[in-house]
Structure formats: C-alpha cells, structure tokens
Short mmCIF file of C-alpha atoms and ligand atoms in Angstrom, two decimals:
data_model
loop_
_atom_site.label_atom_id
_atom_site.label_comp_id
_atom_site.label_asym_id
_atom_site.label_seq_id
_atom_site.Cartn_x
_atom_site.Cartn_y
_atom_site.Cartn_z
CA ASP Y 1 82.32 40.51 6.87
CA PRO Y 2 77.87 41.76 6.14
CA TYR Y 3 80.22 45.21 6.61
CA ALA Y 4 83.13 45.29 3.80
CA ASP Y 5 81.16 47.04 1.14
CA ASP Y 6 80.69 50.09 3.75
CA PRO Y 7 81.42 53.23 2.02
CA VAL Y 8 85.48 55.06 2.75
CA ARG Y 9 84.26 57.41 5.39
CA HIS Y 10 85.95 61.51 7.12
CA PRO Y 11 89.08 60.72 9.19
CA ALA Y 12 87.94 63.51 11.41
CA LEU Y 13 85.14 62.13 12.01
CA LYS Y 14 84.84 60.11 15.78
CA VAL Y 15 84.24 56.46 15.91
CA ASN Y 16 81.69 55.21 18.20
CA SER Y 17 81.13 51.81 16.42
CA GLN Y 18 82.91 50.55 13.42
CA ARG Y 19 80.45 47.42 12.94
CA PRO Y 20 77.47 49.14 12.23
CA PHE Y 21 79.44 52.59 11.60
CA ASN Y 22 78.16 55.14 13.98
CA ALA Y 23 79.88 58.81 14.19
CA GLU Y 24 79.39 62.37 15.04
CA PRO Y 25 81.98 65.73 14.33
CA PRO Y 26 84.14 66.70 16.49
CA PRO Y 27 82.31 69.10 18.46
CA GLU Y 28 83.55 72.57 16.89
CA LEU Y 29 83.71 71.77 12.90
CA LEU Y 30 80.01 70.72 14.12
CA THR Y 31 79.44 74.14 14.35
CA GLU Y 32 81.54 75.08 12.17
CA ASN Y 33 79.08 76.21 9.46
CA TYR Y 34 75.21 76.32 9.28
CA ILE Y 35 74.06 73.99 7.49
CA THR Y 36 76.72 70.02 7.76
CA PRO Y 37 78.90 69.52 5.70
CA ASN Y 38 78.12 65.55 3.25
CA PRO Y 39 81.57 63.88 4.54
CA ILE Y 40 81.72 64.84 8.50
CA PHE Y 41 77.56 64.32 8.80
CA PHE Y 42 76.92 62.39 12.03
CA THR Y 43 76.55 58.69 10.85
CA ARG Y 44 73.91 55.51 12.96
CA ASN Y 45 73.24 52.87 11.17
CA HIS Y 46 71.98 50.15 12.52
CA LEU Y 47 73.37 47.62 9.97
CA PRO Y 48 75.62 46.92 6.74
CA VAL Y 49 75.17 49.75 4.07
CA PRO Y 50 73.46 48.35 0.98
CA ASN Y 51 74.60 48.76 -1.85
CA LEU Y 52 71.65 49.90 -4.31
CA ASP Y 53 71.80 50.32 -8.21
CA PRO Y 54 70.11 53.79 -9.25
CA ASP Y 55 69.80 52.45 -12.35
CA THR Y 56 67.22 48.89 -10.95
CA TYR Y 57 65.81 50.60 -7.81
CA ARG Y 58 62.33 50.89 -7.66
CA LEU Y 59 60.27 52.40 -4.43
CA HIS Y 60 56.99 50.88 -3.96
CA ILE Y 61 53.86 52.55 -2.66
CA VAL Y 62 51.38 49.63 -1.85
CA GLY Y 63 48.20 51.78 -2.75
CA ALA Y 64 44.59 52.39 -0.86
CA PRO Y 65 42.03 50.30 -1.43
CA GLY Y 66 40.27 51.63 -5.11
CA GLY Y 67 43.96 52.97 -5.76
CA GLN Y 68 46.95 51.78 -7.06
CA SER Y 69 50.11 50.80 -5.60
CA LEU Y 70 53.15 52.49 -7.28
CA SER Y 71 56.73 50.97 -8.55
CA LEU Y 72 58.51 54.47 -8.36
CA SER Y 73 62.35 54.69 -10.22
CA LEU Y 74 64.48 57.59 -9.51
CA ASP Y 75 63.56 59.38 -12.70
CA ASP Y 76 59.83 58.78 -11.23
CA LEU Y 77 60.30 60.60 -8.77
CA HIS Y 78 62.39 63.51 -9.84
CA ASN Y 79 58.85 63.90 -11.95
CA PHE Y 80 56.97 64.53 -9.08
CA PRO Y 81 57.69 68.55 -7.72
CA LYS Y 82 60.84 68.95 -5.96
CA TYR Y 83 61.15 70.93 -2.93
CA GLU Y 84 64.53 71.60 -1.03
CA ILE Y 85 64.17 72.83 2.53
CA THR Y 86 66.66 72.98 5.19
CA VAL Y 87 66.22 71.13 8.35
CA THR Y 88 68.10 69.94 11.54
CA LEU Y 89 68.44 65.92 11.73
CA GLN Y 90 69.20 64.71 15.42
CA CYS Y 91 69.53 61.43 17.44
CA ALA Y 92 67.29 60.22 20.12
CA GLY Y 93 70.22 59.43 21.66
CA ASN Y 94 72.09 62.67 21.88
CA ARG Y 95 74.51 62.99 24.52
CA ARG Y 96 73.82 59.53 25.75
CA SER Y 97 76.86 60.13 27.27
CA GLU Y 98 76.25 61.82 30.15
CA MET Y 99 73.73 59.98 31.61
CA THR Y 100 76.00 57.72 31.14
CA GLN Y 101 78.14 59.84 34.54
CA VAL Y 102 74.26 59.66 36.18
CA LYS Y 103 74.20 55.58 35.81
CA GLU Y 104 74.86 52.35 33.08
CA VAL Y 105 72.26 52.73 29.92
CA LYS Y 106 71.84 50.78 27.43
CA GLY Y 107 73.33 52.75 24.02
CA LEU Y 108 76.18 53.77 22.05
CA GLU Y 109 78.27 56.61 24.11
CA TRP Y 110 76.38 60.04 21.63
CA ARG Y 111 78.12 62.45 22.82
CA THR Y 112 77.80 66.60 21.39
CA GLY Y 113 77.46 65.45 17.38
CA ALA Y 114 74.45 62.42 16.64
CA ILE Y 115 72.71 66.08 15.43
CA SER Y 116 73.75 67.76 12.13
CA THR Y 117 71.86 70.29 9.31
CA ALA Y 118 71.30 69.16 5.56
CA ARG Y 119 69.39 70.73 2.77
CA TRP Y 120 66.89 67.97 1.50
CA ALA Y 121 64.94 68.43 -2.04
CA GLY Y 122 63.00 65.30 -2.96
CA ALA Y 123 58.89 64.93 -3.37
CA ARG Y 124 56.95 65.58 -1.02
CA LEU Y 125 55.40 61.87 0.47
CA CYS Y 126 52.34 64.02 0.39
CA ASP Y 127 52.49 63.91 -3.18
CA VAL Y 128 53.12 60.79 -4.15
CA LEU Y 129 50.80 59.09 -1.28
CA ALA Y 130 48.12 61.36 -3.21
CA GLN Y 131 49.16 59.33 -6.58
CA ALA Y 132 48.75 56.22 -5.14
CA GLY Y 133 45.14 56.87 -3.80
CA HIS Y 134 45.91 57.70 0.42
CA GLN Y 135 43.67 60.11 1.73
CA LEU Y 136 43.52 62.37 5.09
CA CYS Y 137 40.85 59.69 6.36
CA GLU Y 138 41.74 57.12 8.86
CA THR Y 139 43.05 59.51 11.49
CA GLU Y 140 44.69 56.43 13.85
CA ALA Y 141 46.54 55.39 11.19
CA HIS Y 142 50.84 55.39 10.54
CA VAL Y 143 52.59 55.31 7.18
CA CYS Y 144 55.18 52.77 7.31
CA PHE Y 145 58.56 53.16 6.37
CA GLU Y 146 61.13 50.01 4.68
CA GLY Y 147 64.59 50.17 4.79
CA LEU Y 148 66.51 48.22 2.31
CA ASP Y 149 69.47 47.05 5.47
CA SER Y 150 68.43 44.27 6.70
CA ASP Y 151 70.14 42.15 9.90
CA PRO Y 152 71.33 38.74 8.57
CA THR Y 153 67.47 37.04 8.85
CA GLY Y 154 66.20 39.02 6.17
CA THR Y 155 64.68 41.95 8.71
CA ALA Y 156 64.95 45.05 8.26
CA TYR Y 157 65.20 48.81 8.79
CA GLY Y 158 61.77 50.12 9.80
CA ALA Y 159 59.77 52.39 10.94
CA SER Y 160 56.27 55.19 10.91
CA ILE Y 161 55.09 58.70 11.83
CA PRO Y 162 51.42 59.46 11.95
CA LEU Y 163 49.57 59.78 8.45
CA ALA Y 164 48.06 63.05 9.43
CA ARG Y 165 51.52 64.32 8.91
CA ALA Y 166 52.86 62.34 6.03
CA MET Y 167 49.60 63.76 4.42
CA ASP Y 168 49.84 67.02 5.54
CA PRO Y 169 51.63 69.60 2.59
CA GLU Y 170 52.62 71.99 5.62
CA ALA Y 171 54.61 69.06 7.35
CA GLU Y 172 57.37 69.27 4.14
CA VAL Y 173 57.64 65.63 4.82
CA LEU Y 174 60.14 64.46 2.19
CA LEU Y 175 60.97 61.88 -0.33
CA ALA Y 176 64.90 63.02 -0.71
CA TYR Y 177 67.22 61.85 -2.93
CA GLU Y 178 69.60 64.92 -2.96
CA MET Y 179 71.56 66.20 0.17
CA ASN Y 180 73.07 69.66 0.05
CA GLY Y 181 72.82 69.61 -3.44
CA GLN Y 182 74.32 66.14 -4.28
CA PRO Y 183 72.79 62.62 -4.27
CA LEU Y 184 72.66 61.29 -0.79
CA PRO Y 185 75.68 59.99 0.29
CA ARG Y 186 76.07 56.01 1.26
CA ASP Y 187 75.25 56.13 4.60
CA HIS Y 188 72.86 58.99 4.38
CA GLY Y 189 70.21 56.68 2.41
CA PHE Y 190 71.56 56.46 -0.79
CA PRO Y 191 69.05 56.56 -3.01
CA VAL Y 192 65.68 58.00 -1.68
CA ARG Y 193 65.46 59.03 2.19
CA VAL Y 194 62.26 59.96 4.48
CA VAL Y 195 63.23 63.52 5.69
CA VAL Y 196 60.75 63.88 8.95
CA PRO Y 197 61.45 67.53 9.41
CA GLY Y 198 61.43 68.66 13.36
CA VAL Y 199 60.73 64.49 14.11
CA VAL Y 200 63.38 62.01 15.43
CA GLY Y 201 66.21 60.53 13.25
CA ALA Y 202 65.11 57.07 13.35
CA ARG Y 203 61.94 58.05 11.67
CA HIS Y 204 63.72 59.55 8.68
CA VAL Y 205 64.58 55.73 6.61
CA LYS Y 206 67.08 55.61 5.04
CA TRP Y 207 67.61 53.37 1.20
CA LEU Y 208 63.53 53.31 1.29
CA GLY Y 209 62.37 50.42 -0.16
CA ARG Y 210 58.98 50.46 0.84
CA VAL Y 211 56.05 52.40 2.11
CA SER Y 212 52.58 51.45 3.41
CA VAL Y 213 49.79 52.60 5.22
CA GLN Y 214 49.06 51.00 8.02
CA PRO Y 215 45.72 51.44 10.90
CA GLU Y 216 48.49 50.84 13.71
CA GLU Y 217 51.64 52.11 13.78
CA SER Y 218 55.18 50.00 12.84
CA TYR Y 219 55.84 46.91 14.05
CA SER Y 220 59.43 47.41 13.81
CA HIS Y 221 61.52 46.78 16.60
CA TRP Y 222 62.91 50.29 16.24
CA GLN Y 223 59.20 51.58 16.66
CA ARG Y 224 57.87 49.70 19.76
CA ARG Y 225 60.57 47.82 21.55
CA ASP Y 226 63.16 51.26 21.09
CA TYR Y 227 63.60 54.52 20.72
CA LYS Y 228 60.78 55.75 24.09
CA GLY Y 229 60.90 57.49 27.63
CA PHE Y 230 60.63 55.35 31.06
CA SER Y 231 60.36 57.03 34.60
CA PRO Y 232 64.27 57.33 36.16
CA SER Y 233 62.62 54.38 38.15
CA VAL Y 234 62.10 51.85 35.40
CA ASP Y 235 64.53 49.00 34.63
CA TRP Y 236 65.49 46.76 32.73
CA ASP Y 237 63.18 44.15 34.57
CA THR Y 238 60.24 46.44 34.83
CA VAL Y 239 60.07 47.64 31.87
CA ASP Y 240 56.61 47.60 29.59
CA PHE Y 241 57.87 49.02 25.77
CA ASP Y 242 54.01 49.38 25.13
CA SER Y 243 53.18 51.57 27.73
CA ALA Y 244 54.63 54.72 25.91
CA PRO Y 245 54.59 55.88 22.93
CA SER Y 246 57.48 55.97 20.50
CA ILE Y 247 59.01 59.31 20.43
CA GLN Y 248 58.22 61.39 17.93
CA GLU Y 249 59.05 65.18 18.36
CA LEU Y 250 61.87 66.43 19.78
CA PRO Y 251 62.13 67.91 22.97
CA VAL Y 252 64.16 71.74 23.49
CA GLN Y 253 67.96 70.99 23.32
CA SER Y 254 71.11 73.45 23.44
CA ALA Y 255 74.66 71.92 23.59
CA ILE Y 256 78.56 74.17 23.84
CA THR Y 257 80.41 73.40 21.46
CA GLU Y 258 83.28 75.58 21.97
CA PRO Y 259 85.61 76.10 23.97
CA ARG Y 260 85.73 72.43 25.04
CA ASP Y 261 85.51 71.00 28.57
CA GLY Y 262 88.84 70.81 30.47
CA GLU Y 263 90.51 73.45 27.75
CA THR Y 264 92.24 76.70 29.03
CA VAL Y 265 91.03 79.69 27.44
CA GLU Y 266 92.95 83.46 27.99
CA SER Y 267 91.64 85.90 30.50
CA GLY Y 268 90.09 89.01 29.30
CA GLU Y 269 87.03 87.77 26.43
CA VAL Y 270 86.35 84.61 26.22
CA THR Y 271 83.91 83.03 22.69
CA ILE Y 272 81.45 81.03 23.62
CA LYS Y 273 79.37 78.58 21.18
CA GLY Y 274 77.46 76.35 20.35
CA TYR Y 275 74.12 74.83 18.67
CA ALA Y 276 70.36 75.14 19.38
CA TRP Y 277 67.44 72.99 18.25
CA SER Y 278 63.83 72.07 19.28
CA GLY Y 279 61.31 69.89 17.52
CA GLY Y 280 58.11 69.87 15.91
CA GLY Y 281 59.01 72.57 14.00
CA ARG Y 282 59.04 75.25 17.82
CA ALA Y 283 62.37 77.89 16.94
CA VAL Y 284 64.28 78.70 19.43
CA ILE Y 285 63.52 82.27 20.89
CA ARG Y 286 67.01 82.60 23.11
CA VAL Y 287 69.64 80.84 24.43
CA ASP Y 288 70.94 82.13 27.96
CA VAL Y 289 74.69 81.58 29.12
CA SER Y 290 76.33 81.18 32.83
CA LEU Y 291 79.66 81.66 33.08
CA ASP Y 292 79.24 80.56 36.38
CA GLY Y 293 77.87 77.56 36.48
CA GLY Y 294 74.20 79.21 36.81
CA LEU Y 295 73.97 81.70 38.98
CA THR Y 296 74.26 85.28 36.77
CA TRP Y 297 72.83 84.64 32.77
CA GLN Y 298 73.76 86.10 29.79
CA VAL Y 299 72.04 86.32 26.67
CA ALA Y 300 73.65 84.85 23.24
CA LYS Y 301 73.27 86.18 20.34
CA LEU Y 302 71.50 83.71 17.77
CA ASP Y 303 72.75 83.30 14.13
CA GLY Y 304 72.53 80.98 10.98
CA GLU Y 305 68.83 81.21 8.43
CA GLU Y 306 66.07 82.65 10.73
CA GLN Y 307 63.36 80.04 11.14
CA ARG Y 308 59.49 80.87 9.83
CA PRO Y 309 57.02 79.95 13.30
CA ARG Y 310 55.16 75.95 13.20
CA LYS Y 311 58.64 75.46 10.46
CA ALA Y 312 61.48 75.55 12.27
CA TRP Y 313 62.41 72.83 11.18
CA ALA Y 314 66.97 73.88 11.49
CA TRP Y 315 68.96 74.48 13.92
CA ARG Y 316 70.20 77.92 15.05
CA LEU Y 317 73.80 78.07 15.96
CA TRP Y 318 74.99 81.03 18.86
CA GLN Y 319 77.54 82.86 19.78
CA LEU Y 320 78.57 84.89 23.49
CA GLN Y 321 81.42 86.88 23.94
CA ALA Y 322 82.69 86.65 27.77
CA PRO Y 323 84.01 89.62 29.64
CA VAL Y 324 86.14 86.87 31.97
CA PRO Y 325 85.79 88.27 35.82
CA ALA Y 326 89.13 89.46 36.92
CA GLY Y 327 90.67 86.74 39.59
CA GLN Y 328 88.42 84.09 38.02
CA LYS Y 329 90.86 80.74 37.56
CA GLU Y 330 87.84 78.68 35.69
CA LEU Y 331 84.61 79.20 34.52
CA ASN Y 332 81.61 76.64 34.69
CA ILE Y 333 80.42 77.75 31.22
CA VAL Y 334 76.73 76.65 30.96
CA CYS Y 335 73.68 76.94 28.59
CA LYS Y 336 70.33 76.02 27.70
CA ALA Y 337 67.58 77.51 25.27
CA VAL Y 338 63.50 78.26 25.11
CA ASP Y 339 61.61 77.23 22.07
CA ASP Y 340 58.65 79.81 20.63
CA GLY Y 341 56.34 76.90 24.10
CA TYR Y 342 58.65 78.72 25.93
CA ASN Y 343 60.11 75.11 26.75
CA VAL Y 344 62.53 75.49 28.55
CA GLN Y 345 65.64 72.73 29.19
CA PRO Y 346 65.45 70.63 31.65
CA ASP Y 347 68.06 72.11 34.91
CA THR Y 348 70.28 68.52 35.81
CA VAL Y 349 69.99 64.95 34.18
CA ALA Y 350 69.31 62.69 37.26
CA PRO Y 351 65.82 63.58 36.50
CA ILE Y 352 65.57 62.49 33.12
CA TRP Y 353 67.83 59.92 33.45
CA ASN Y 354 65.59 56.51 30.90
CA LEU Y 355 67.25 53.05 30.50
CA ARG Y 356 67.80 53.96 27.06
CA GLY Y 357 69.70 56.93 27.38
CA VAL Y 358 67.46 59.13 24.89
CA LEU Y 359 66.16 62.61 25.44
CA SER Y 360 68.72 63.92 27.11
CA ASN Y 361 68.34 67.13 26.50
CA ALA Y 362 69.77 69.02 30.36
CA TRP Y 363 71.59 72.28 31.04
CA HIS Y 364 75.13 71.15 29.41
CA ARG Y 365 77.74 72.13 31.53
CA VAL Y 366 81.34 72.98 30.20
CA HIS Y 367 84.46 73.41 32.87
CA VAL Y 368 87.51 75.19 31.99
CA PHE Y 369 91.08 76.81 33.04
CA VAL Y 370 91.50 80.19 32.65
CA ALA Y 371 95.22 81.19 31.69
CA PRO Y 372 96.77 83.48 34.49
N1 LIG L 401 67.00 54.33 7.68
C1 LIG L 401 67.61 52.83 8.30
N2 LIG L 401 67.72 51.68 6.73
N3 LIG L 401 68.85 51.63 8.76
C2 LIG L 401 68.94 52.83 9.71
O1 LIG L 401 69.99 52.42 10.56
N4 LIG L 401 68.77 54.68 11.34
C3 LIG L 401 67.54 55.86 11.60
C4 LIG L 401 67.70 56.73 10.78
N5 LIG L 401 67.67 56.12 9.67
C5 LIG L 401 67.91 54.17 9.96
C6 LIG L 401 67.61 55.28 8.66
C7 LIG L 401 68.56 56.09 13.48
S1 LIG L 401 68.33 55.92 14.11
C8 LIG L 401 68.08 58.37 13.08
S2 LIG L 401 68.85 59.05 13.85
C9 LIG L 401 69.21 58.36 11.69
O2 LIG L 401 68.72 58.00 10.10
C10 LIG L 401 70.70 58.75 11.02
O3 LIG L 401 71.08 59.51 10.11
P1 LIG L 401 72.13 59.94 9.35
O4 LIG L 401 72.75 58.75 9.18
O5 LIG L 401 71.71 60.55 8.15
O6 LIG L 401 72.19 60.97 10.25
MO1 LIG L 402 68.99 57.62 15.85
#
C-alpha cells in the first residue's frame, strides 16, 4: 500500500477520499479562526505523501543560460531573506458538490471547505531565481514546479506559473518552509512548497523538488489536462483541453458557514457567518446577505485582517446579525461578495456548470427552519 506511510490526520476533517487523502474542515470550524489551524487546513493530495529527510533534502533550481544551477539545502533556503505573508489557498474544485446537483461532474465532492488561510514564511522565488541567473526577459516563459510525490510510473505532480508573476517582487511568490510558525506539516508539503498568492491551489506545488524556466507552461497533466474551465455545453466527447487556458487567478468567492443548511434557528435574531475572497490580489469590498432568497439584501460586517489593494491575498470573514421577520417559518439565506474590480458572483450554478466542476462560485444558498 503506497499510502501506508501517510501521516495521521485530525478526526474533525470531513474526508472526501482516503487514498489519496482529501479532506476539508466542517464549515463552523473553518470560520472559527481567521488563520486556519494547521491540523484542520483542507488537504488536497493527488498521490501518496512522500516522507522526506530534511537533512538530505535538496531543491534543484535549473539555472539560466550563462547562469548557474542551484542545489539548495534547507539551510541554504533559510539564508535567503525570510518573508512571511498571510495567504488564502483555494482549490479550483471548492463547492463542486453544488455543480453535481445540476448535473454530474468528474471530481471530488468538495463542499464549502476546500479553502483555508495560513501565514506562510520562506524565501521569495524571485530572489532564488535571480541567484540562478534568471531575469524577466522572455515574457511568455513559465516557471515549472515538480513535486517529489509520484505515481507508480514515476510521474510527479507538476504545475507552472508565468515567469512574469514569479519574478515580480510585488507578487510575493514564496518557497515556503513554514506554515503558521511551524515547519510545514507533511500533508502540506514538508519541507518546502510553493505559495503563489492569489492563484488557484493547484499551482502551490508541495514537496517541491525541482524548479525550471521553460518557454511554455508545464507539460504536467494537472497543468494541461485538468484545472480548466469550459462552456456548460462541452462534454467528455467534445472537450478540447488545448482550447482553454489553465486556471491561474480565481474569481470572487463567498460562502455561508453558519447556520448550516437544514438547521433550525431561533426566532428573534439570527447570526449568519461566512468567508469571502477573490483571486489575483483583488480585495473583497462588500458582502451582501439576503434572508429571502435574494429579494432584499443587507450588508454584512467584514472581520479579519484588512487587505492591501492589489495584494489582497487573504480572505475576509464576515457576519451579519439580523432580525428574523415575524411569522417566518423558514429562511432562504443567500450571500454574494463583490471585489475591488466590482466583480460579482453569478446568481445560479447552471450557467457556469462545467464537466470538471471547477470555478463553482455562484451565490451560496442555505435553507433553514425557524423554531416556532
Ligand atoms: N502539490 C503536489 N506535489 N501534489 C499535489 O497533489 N495538490 C495541489 C496543490 N499542490 C498537490 C500539490 C492542489 S490541487 C491543491 S488545491 C493544493 O496543493 C492543496 O494544498 P493543501 O493540501 O496544502 O491544502
Ligand atoms: Mo486543487
């Protein structure tokens, strides 16, 4: 069993798949803390978790022509200036289960928990690439990342991001060795992973083994044959993966974490809680909440850390205390977020349905009963 050596996990996690291990925290735990505690941070593994020795670990950076290739130990990485940033990571498949309700899709049945936030610390990718002689000359080039996890044929997990993002100090791409002040847990990439703020989880390659600059994006299955969006009319007979770009920045997202769907709430007043985030460093500027299925709206209070413009890498938590209209037996609670590009979430799932069930960011809806 290639999974026999996987780490022990927190019992509160909702497991979507045991081998490989995929799990999300329950919604009420997810928004209990602004920074997600490491043991309940959602986990998305495609392969068995490698067991890497920190003493012999080396990160290979392929050098630029005329530059030099690097073989960096953990100590070498610690010798680069250390940066710590708060970044929310979201899987492209977050909230896929709502797409399944429209029509069957291929993928893990994530609910609202394939998203979490941590303080990540490490060396900046741009500093390490510069040491290997790389410059931002080829604007179409990509930085390819290879993981040290692999399938029985020896194929490793891989992904890439544009060189322009990697070399931009303002983009704050990290080679992270710490998560919330601790060495990375094994499930989250020990000893080193990439953290690409504002970009889909799939590019944050864990158990990082090799970094190279290529004229084109990674040839990895997960870059070219997965994590892409398509029209609702495209099916598995007609899909042409080369016709769509790989997902990088994600669209604006929000979800309700309390109350839960189907729950009974007290009459009088109801407290509604959730999270909101947008990709590409776009800040969430507002969350609208409705108790009547979207007929009327109230503005929620944004909690958590204020985000910098263009560098809003982390989510906002939000809440709304609202009177329950007298005589109401049930509530159709809805939330939708707006980011600083005034991008909004689509109201329903069907028009954004896609065969892989990615980019599921319609208004989030929760139906509750009111106690008599
Ligand atoms: N990196 C490696 N090496 N192997 C993987 O399976 N999964 C990716 C990404 N990096 C993956 C990986 C995907 S799809 C996501 S959403 C994030 O890791 C999840 O990171 P987490 O498990 O720390 O939450
Ligand atoms: Mo993912």
